[in-house]
mmCIF file of C-alpha atoms in Angstrom:
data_model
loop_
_atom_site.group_PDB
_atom_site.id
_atom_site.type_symbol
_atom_site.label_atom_id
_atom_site.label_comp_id
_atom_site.label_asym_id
_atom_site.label_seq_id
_atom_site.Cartn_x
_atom_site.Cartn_y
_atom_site.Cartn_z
ATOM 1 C CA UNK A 394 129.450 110.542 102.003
ATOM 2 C CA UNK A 395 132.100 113.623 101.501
ATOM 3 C CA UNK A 396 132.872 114.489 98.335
ATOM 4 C CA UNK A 397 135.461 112.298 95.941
ATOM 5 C CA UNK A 398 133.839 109.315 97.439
ATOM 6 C CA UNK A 399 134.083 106.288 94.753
ATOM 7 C CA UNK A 400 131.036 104.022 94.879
ATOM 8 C CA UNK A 401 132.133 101.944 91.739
ATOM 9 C CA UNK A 402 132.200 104.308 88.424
ATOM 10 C CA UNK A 403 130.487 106.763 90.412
ATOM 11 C CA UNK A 404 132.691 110.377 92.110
ATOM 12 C CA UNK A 405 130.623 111.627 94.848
ATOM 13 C CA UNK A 406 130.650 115.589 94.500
ATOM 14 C CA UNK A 407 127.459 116.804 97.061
ATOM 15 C CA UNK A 408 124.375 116.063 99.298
ATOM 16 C CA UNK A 409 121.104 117.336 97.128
ATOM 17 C CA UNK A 410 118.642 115.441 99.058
ATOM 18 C CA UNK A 411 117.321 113.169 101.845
ATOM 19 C CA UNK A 412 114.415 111.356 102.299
ATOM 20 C CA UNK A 413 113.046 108.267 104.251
ATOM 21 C CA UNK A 414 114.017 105.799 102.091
ATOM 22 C CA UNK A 415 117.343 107.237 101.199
ATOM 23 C CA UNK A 416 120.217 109.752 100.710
ATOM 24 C CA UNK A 417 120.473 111.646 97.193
ATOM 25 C CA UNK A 418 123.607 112.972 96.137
ATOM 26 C CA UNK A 419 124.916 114.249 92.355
ATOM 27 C CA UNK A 420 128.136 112.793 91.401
ATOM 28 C CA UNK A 421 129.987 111.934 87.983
ATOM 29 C CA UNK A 422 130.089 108.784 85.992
ATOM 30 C CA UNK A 423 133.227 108.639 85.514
ATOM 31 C CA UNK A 424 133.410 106.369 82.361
ATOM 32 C CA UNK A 425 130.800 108.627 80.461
ATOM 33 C CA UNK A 426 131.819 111.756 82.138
ATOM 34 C CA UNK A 427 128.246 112.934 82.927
ATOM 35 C CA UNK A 428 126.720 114.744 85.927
ATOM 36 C CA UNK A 429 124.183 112.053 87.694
ATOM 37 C CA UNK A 430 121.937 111.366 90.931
ATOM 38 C CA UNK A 431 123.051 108.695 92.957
ATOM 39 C CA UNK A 432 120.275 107.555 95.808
ATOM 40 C CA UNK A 433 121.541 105.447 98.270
ATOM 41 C CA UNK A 434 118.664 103.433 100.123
ATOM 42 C CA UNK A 435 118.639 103.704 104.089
ATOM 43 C CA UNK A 436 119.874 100.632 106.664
ATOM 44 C CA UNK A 437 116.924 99.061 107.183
ATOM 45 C CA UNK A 438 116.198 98.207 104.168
ATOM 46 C CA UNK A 439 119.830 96.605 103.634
ATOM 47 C CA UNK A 440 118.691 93.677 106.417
ATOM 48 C CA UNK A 441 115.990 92.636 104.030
ATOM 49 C CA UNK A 442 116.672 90.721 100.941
ATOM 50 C CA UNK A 443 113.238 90.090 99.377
ATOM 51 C CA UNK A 444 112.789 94.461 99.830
ATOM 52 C CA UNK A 445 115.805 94.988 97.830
ATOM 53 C CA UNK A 446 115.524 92.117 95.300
ATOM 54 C CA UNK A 447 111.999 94.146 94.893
ATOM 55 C CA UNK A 448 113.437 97.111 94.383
ATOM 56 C CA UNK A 449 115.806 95.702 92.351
ATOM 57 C CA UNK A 450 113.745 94.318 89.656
ATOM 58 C CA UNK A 451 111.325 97.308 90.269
ATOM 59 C CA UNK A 452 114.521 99.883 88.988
ATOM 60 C CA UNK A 453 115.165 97.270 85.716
ATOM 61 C CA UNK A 454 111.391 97.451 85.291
ATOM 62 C CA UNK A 455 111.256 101.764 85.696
ATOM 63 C CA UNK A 456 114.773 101.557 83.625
ATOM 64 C CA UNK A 457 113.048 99.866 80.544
ATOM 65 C CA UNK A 458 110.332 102.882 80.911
ATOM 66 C CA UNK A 459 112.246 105.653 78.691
ATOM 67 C CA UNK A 460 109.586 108.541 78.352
ATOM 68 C CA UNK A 461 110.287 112.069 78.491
ATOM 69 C CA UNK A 462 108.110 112.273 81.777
ATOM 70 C CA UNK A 463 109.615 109.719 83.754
ATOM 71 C CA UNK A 464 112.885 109.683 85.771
ATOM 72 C CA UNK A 465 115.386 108.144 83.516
ATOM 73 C CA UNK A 466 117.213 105.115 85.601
ATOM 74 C CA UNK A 467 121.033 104.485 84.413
ATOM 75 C CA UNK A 468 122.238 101.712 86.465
ATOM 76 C CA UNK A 469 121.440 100.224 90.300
ATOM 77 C CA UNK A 470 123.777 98.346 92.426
ATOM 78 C CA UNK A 471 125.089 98.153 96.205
ATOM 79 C CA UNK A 472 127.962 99.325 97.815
ATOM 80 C CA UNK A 473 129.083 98.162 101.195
ATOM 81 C CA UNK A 474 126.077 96.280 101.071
ATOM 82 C CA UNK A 475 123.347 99.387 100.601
ATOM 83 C CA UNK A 476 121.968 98.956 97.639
ATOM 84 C CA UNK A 477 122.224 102.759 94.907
ATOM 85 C CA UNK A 478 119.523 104.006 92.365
ATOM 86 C CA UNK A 479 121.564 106.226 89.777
ATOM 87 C CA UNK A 480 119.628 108.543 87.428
ATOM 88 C CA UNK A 481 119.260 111.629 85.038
ATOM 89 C CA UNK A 482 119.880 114.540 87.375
ATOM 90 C CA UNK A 483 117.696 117.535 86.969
ATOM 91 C CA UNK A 484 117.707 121.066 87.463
ATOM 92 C CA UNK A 485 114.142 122.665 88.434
ATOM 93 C CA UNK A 486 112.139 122.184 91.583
ATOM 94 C CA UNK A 487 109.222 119.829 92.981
ATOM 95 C CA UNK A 488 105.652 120.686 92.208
ATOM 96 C CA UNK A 489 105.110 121.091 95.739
ATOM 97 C CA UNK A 490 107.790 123.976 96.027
ATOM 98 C CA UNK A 491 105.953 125.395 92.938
ATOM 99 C CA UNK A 492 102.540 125.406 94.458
ATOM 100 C CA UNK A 493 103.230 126.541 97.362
ATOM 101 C CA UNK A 494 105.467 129.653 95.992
ATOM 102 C CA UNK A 495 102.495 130.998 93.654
ATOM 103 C CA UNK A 496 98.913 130.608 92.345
ATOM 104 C CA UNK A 497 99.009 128.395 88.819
ATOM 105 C CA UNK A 498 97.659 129.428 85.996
ATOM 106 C CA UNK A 499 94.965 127.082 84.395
ATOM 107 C CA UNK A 500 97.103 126.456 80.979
ATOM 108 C CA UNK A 501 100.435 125.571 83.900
ATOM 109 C CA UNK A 502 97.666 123.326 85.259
ATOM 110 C CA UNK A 503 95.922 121.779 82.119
ATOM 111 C CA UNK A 504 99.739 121.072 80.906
ATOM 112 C CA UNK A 505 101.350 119.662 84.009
ATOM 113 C CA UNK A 506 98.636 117.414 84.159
ATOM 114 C CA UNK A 507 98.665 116.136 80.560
ATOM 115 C CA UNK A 508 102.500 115.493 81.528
ATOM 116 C CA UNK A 509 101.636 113.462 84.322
ATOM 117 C CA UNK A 510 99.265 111.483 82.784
ATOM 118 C CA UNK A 511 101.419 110.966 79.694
ATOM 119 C CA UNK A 512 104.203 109.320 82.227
ATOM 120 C CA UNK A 513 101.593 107.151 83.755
ATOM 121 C CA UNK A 514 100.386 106.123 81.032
ATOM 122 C CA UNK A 515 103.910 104.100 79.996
ATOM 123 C CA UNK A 516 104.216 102.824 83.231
ATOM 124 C CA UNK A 517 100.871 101.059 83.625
ATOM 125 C CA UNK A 518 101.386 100.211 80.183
ATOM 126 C CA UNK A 519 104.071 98.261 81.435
ATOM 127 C CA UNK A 520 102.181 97.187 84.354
ATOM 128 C CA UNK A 521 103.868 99.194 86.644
ATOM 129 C CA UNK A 522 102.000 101.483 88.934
ATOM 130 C CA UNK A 523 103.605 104.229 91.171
ATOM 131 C CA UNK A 524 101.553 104.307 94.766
ATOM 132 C CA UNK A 525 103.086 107.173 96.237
ATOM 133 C CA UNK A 526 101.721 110.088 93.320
ATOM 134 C CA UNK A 527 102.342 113.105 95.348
ATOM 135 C CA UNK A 528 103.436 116.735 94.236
ATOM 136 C CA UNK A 529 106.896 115.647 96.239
ATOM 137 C CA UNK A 530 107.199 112.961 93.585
ATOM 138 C CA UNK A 531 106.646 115.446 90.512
ATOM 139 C CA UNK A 532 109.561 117.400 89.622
ATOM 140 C CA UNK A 533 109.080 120.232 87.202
ATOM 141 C CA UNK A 534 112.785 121.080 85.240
ATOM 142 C CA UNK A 535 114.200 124.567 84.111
ATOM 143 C CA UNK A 536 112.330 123.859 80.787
ATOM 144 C CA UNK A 537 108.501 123.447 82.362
ATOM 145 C CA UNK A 538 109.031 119.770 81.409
ATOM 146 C CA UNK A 539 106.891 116.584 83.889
ATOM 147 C CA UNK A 540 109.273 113.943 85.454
ATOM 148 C CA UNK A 541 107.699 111.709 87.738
ATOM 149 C CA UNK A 542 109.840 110.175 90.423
ATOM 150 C CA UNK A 543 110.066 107.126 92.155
ATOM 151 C CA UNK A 544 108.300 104.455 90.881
ATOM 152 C CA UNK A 545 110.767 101.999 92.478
ATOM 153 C CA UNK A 546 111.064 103.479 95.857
ATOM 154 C CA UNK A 547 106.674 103.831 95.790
ATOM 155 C CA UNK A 548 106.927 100.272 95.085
ATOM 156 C CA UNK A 549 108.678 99.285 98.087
ATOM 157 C CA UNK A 550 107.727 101.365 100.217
ATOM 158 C CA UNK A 551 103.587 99.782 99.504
ATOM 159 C CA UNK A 552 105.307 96.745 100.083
ATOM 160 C CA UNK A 553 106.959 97.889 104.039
ATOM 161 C CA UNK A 554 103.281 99.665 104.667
ATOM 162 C CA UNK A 555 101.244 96.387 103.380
ATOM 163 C CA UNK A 556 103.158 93.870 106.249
ATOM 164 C CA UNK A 557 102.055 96.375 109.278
ATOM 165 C CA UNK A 558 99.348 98.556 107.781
ATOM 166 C CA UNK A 559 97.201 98.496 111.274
ATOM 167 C CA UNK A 560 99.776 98.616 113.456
ATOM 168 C CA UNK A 561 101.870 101.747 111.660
ATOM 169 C CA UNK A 562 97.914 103.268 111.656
ATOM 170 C CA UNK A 563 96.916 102.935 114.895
ATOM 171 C CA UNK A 564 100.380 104.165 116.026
ATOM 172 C CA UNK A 565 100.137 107.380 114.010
ATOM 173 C CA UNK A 566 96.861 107.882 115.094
ATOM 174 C CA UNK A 567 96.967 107.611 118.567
ATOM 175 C CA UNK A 568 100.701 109.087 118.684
ATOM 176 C CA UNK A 569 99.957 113.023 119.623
ATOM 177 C CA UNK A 570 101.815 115.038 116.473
ATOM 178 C CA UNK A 571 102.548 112.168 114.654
ATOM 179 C CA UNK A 572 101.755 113.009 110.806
ATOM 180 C CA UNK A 573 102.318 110.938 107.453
ATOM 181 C CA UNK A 574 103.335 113.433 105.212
ATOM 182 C CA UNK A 575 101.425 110.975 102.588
ATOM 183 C CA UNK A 576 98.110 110.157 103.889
ATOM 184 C CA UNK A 577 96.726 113.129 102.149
ATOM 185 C CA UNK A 578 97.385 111.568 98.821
ATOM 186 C CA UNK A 579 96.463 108.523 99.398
ATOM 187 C CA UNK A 580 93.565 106.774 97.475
ATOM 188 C CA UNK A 581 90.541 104.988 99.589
ATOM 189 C CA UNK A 582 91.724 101.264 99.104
ATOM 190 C CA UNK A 583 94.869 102.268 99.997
ATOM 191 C CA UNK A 584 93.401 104.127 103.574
ATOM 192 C CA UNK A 585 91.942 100.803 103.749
ATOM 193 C CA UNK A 586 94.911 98.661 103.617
ATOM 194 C CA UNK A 587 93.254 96.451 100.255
ATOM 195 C CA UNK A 588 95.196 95.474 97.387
ATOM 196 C CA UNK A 589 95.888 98.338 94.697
ATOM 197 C CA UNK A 590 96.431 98.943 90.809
ATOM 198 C CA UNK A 591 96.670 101.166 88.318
ATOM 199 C CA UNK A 592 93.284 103.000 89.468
ATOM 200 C CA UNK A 593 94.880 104.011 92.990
ATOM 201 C CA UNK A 594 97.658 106.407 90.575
ATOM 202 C CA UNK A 595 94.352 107.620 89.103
ATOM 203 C CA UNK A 596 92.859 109.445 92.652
ATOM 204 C CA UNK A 597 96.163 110.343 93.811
ATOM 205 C CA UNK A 598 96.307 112.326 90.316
ATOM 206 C CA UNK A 599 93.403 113.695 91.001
ATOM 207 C CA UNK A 600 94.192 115.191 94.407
ATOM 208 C CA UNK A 601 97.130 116.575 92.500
ATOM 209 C CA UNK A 602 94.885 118.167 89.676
ATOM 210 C CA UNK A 603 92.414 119.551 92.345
ATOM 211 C CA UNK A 604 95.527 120.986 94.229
ATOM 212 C CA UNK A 605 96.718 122.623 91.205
ATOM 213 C CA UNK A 606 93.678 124.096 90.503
ATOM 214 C CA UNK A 607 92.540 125.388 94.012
ATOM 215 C CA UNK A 608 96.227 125.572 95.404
ATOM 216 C CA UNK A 609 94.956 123.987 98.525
ATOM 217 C CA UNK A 610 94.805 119.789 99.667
ATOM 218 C CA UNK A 611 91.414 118.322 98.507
ATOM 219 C CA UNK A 612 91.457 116.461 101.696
ATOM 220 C CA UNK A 613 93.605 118.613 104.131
ATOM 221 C CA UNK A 614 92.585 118.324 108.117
ATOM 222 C CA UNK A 615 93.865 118.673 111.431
ATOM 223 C CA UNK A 616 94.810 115.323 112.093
ATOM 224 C CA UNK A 617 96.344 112.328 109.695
ATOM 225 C CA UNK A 618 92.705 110.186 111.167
ATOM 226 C CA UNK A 619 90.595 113.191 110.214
ATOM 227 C CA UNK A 620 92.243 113.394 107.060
ATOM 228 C CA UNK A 621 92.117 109.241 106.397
ATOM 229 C CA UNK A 622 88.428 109.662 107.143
ATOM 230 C CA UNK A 623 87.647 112.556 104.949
ATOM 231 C CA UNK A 624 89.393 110.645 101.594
ATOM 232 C CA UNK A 625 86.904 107.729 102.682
ATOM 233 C CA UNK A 626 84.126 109.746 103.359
ATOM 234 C CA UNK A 627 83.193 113.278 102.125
ATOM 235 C CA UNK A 628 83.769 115.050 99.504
ATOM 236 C CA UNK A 629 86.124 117.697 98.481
ATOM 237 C CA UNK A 630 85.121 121.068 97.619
ATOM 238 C CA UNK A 631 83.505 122.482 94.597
ATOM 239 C CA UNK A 632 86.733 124.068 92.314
ATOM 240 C CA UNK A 633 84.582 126.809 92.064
ATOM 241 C CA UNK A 634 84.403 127.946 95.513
ATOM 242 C CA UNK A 635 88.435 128.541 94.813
ATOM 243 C CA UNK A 636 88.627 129.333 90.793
ATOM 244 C CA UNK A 637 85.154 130.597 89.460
ATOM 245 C CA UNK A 638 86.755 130.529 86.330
ATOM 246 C CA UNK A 639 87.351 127.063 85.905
ATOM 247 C CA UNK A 640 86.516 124.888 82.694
ATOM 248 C CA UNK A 641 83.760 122.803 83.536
ATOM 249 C CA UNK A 642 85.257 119.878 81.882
ATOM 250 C CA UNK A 643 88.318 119.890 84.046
ATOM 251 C CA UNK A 644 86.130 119.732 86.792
ATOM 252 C CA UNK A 645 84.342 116.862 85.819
ATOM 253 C CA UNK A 646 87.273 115.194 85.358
ATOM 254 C CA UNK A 647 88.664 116.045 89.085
ATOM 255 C CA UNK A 648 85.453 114.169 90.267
ATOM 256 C CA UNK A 649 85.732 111.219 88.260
ATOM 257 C CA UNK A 650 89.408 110.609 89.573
ATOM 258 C CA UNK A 651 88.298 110.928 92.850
ATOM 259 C CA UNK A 652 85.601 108.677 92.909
ATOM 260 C CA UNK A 653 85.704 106.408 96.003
ATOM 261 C CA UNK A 654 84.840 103.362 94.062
ATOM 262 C CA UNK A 655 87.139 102.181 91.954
ATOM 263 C CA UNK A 656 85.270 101.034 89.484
ATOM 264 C CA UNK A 657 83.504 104.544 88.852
ATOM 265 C CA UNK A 658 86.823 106.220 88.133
ATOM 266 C CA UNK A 659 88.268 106.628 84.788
ATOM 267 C CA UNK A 660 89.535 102.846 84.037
ATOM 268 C CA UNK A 661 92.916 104.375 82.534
ATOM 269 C CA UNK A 662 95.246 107.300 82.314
#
């Protein structure tokens, strides 16, 4: 969309972002006169009513949220059909920028994560669990302050994955170079295909804590298969091997988010 575009109150002003579920751009609302993100959600999922009546009462649900760590949702609606996401837009940069730019410190780490946890704590609270944790979906502003992002878009995107799980696998496995940027945050039951909750955000946070610790993937390998069967097999390294340094206790708690079962993980945020 070039800039001045008009989708209702909103004044286009520039592309920030794109993505597969969407196009991000920053525009004004121009009844409060405020500087906003508008994400507008791709074709595909225009053709499907039940996705975007999903999504729909996913955003009101994420809306009602309002903690410090969470993406603050303004408004949703549709234009020419494509249904919009409009939110608090930020200054700052992903997590994965930031750990891929420079070694963290272990208080950086120990307070990210207490941010991250802190946001998914309200959500589940509400009953409303992310699925798609991933340092892409943690945005770090000017001010060192947590926002998690896209707990409506992780919803419906489970909800795409779920109705051709073995099909969209086998393609991406057998397909030479074919990579899901995701898989390597994904949680066992979720490798799996099975039903997930609020314990599925609790491994994917853990691959996050172990990469901010060792500034490596817990379960990086050549392939996305390799990779798939490394989260439901083996084990990631000891922290040590990377950080000798690190507080046992933060360890411990790496391994008990990354438990393969469930039930032996931490219960809640």
């Amino acid at each position: 969309m070039k800039t001045g575009t008009k989708i209702g109150r909103y004044e286009i002003r520039s592309q920030i972002g794109a993505g597969g579920m969407g196009v991000v751009y920053s525009a004004i609302d121009t009844e409060l006169s405020r500087h906003v993100a508008l994400k507008v959600l791709i074709a595909d999922i225009v053709d499907d009513k039940e996705r975007v009546a999903r999504f729909e009462q996913e955003a009101k649900a994420t809306s009602a949220l309002n903690h410090p760590n969470i993406l603050t949702v303004f408004d949703f609606g549709a234009h020419d059909d494509a249904p919009y996401l409009v939110s608090e837009l930020l200054e700052g940069e992903e997590l994965g920028d930031r750990l891929s730019e420079r070694p963290m410190s272990q208080r950086s780490v120990i307070e990210f994560a207490r941010q991250i946890v802190s946001g998914l704590t309200a959500a589940h609270e509400k009953g409303i669990v992310h699925r798609d944790l991933k340092p892409a979906n943690i945005f770090i502003t000017k001010d060192e302050r947590v926002k998690i992002l896209d707990f409506g878009l992780a919803k419906l995107r489970e909800q795409s994955l779920d109705k051709s799980f073995d099909e969209t696998t086998h393609k991406a496995i057998t397909t030479p170079g074919v990579v899901m940027g995701t898989v390597g945050y994904m949680s066992p039951e979720q490798v799996k295909g099975q039903t997930t909750d609020h314990r599925s955000d609790i491994f994917s946070f853990g691959l996050i804590l172990h990469e901010m610790i060792t500034g490596r993937r817990a379960f990086q390998r050549d392939s996305m298969a390799e990779t798939m069967a490394a989260i439901l097999k083996e084990e990631p390294a000891e922290l040590t091997v990377s950080n000798p340094s690190i507080n046992p206790a933060l360890e411990r708690i790496v391994r008990r988010c990354l438990e393969k079962n469930p039930e032996r993980r931490f219960q809640s945020t």
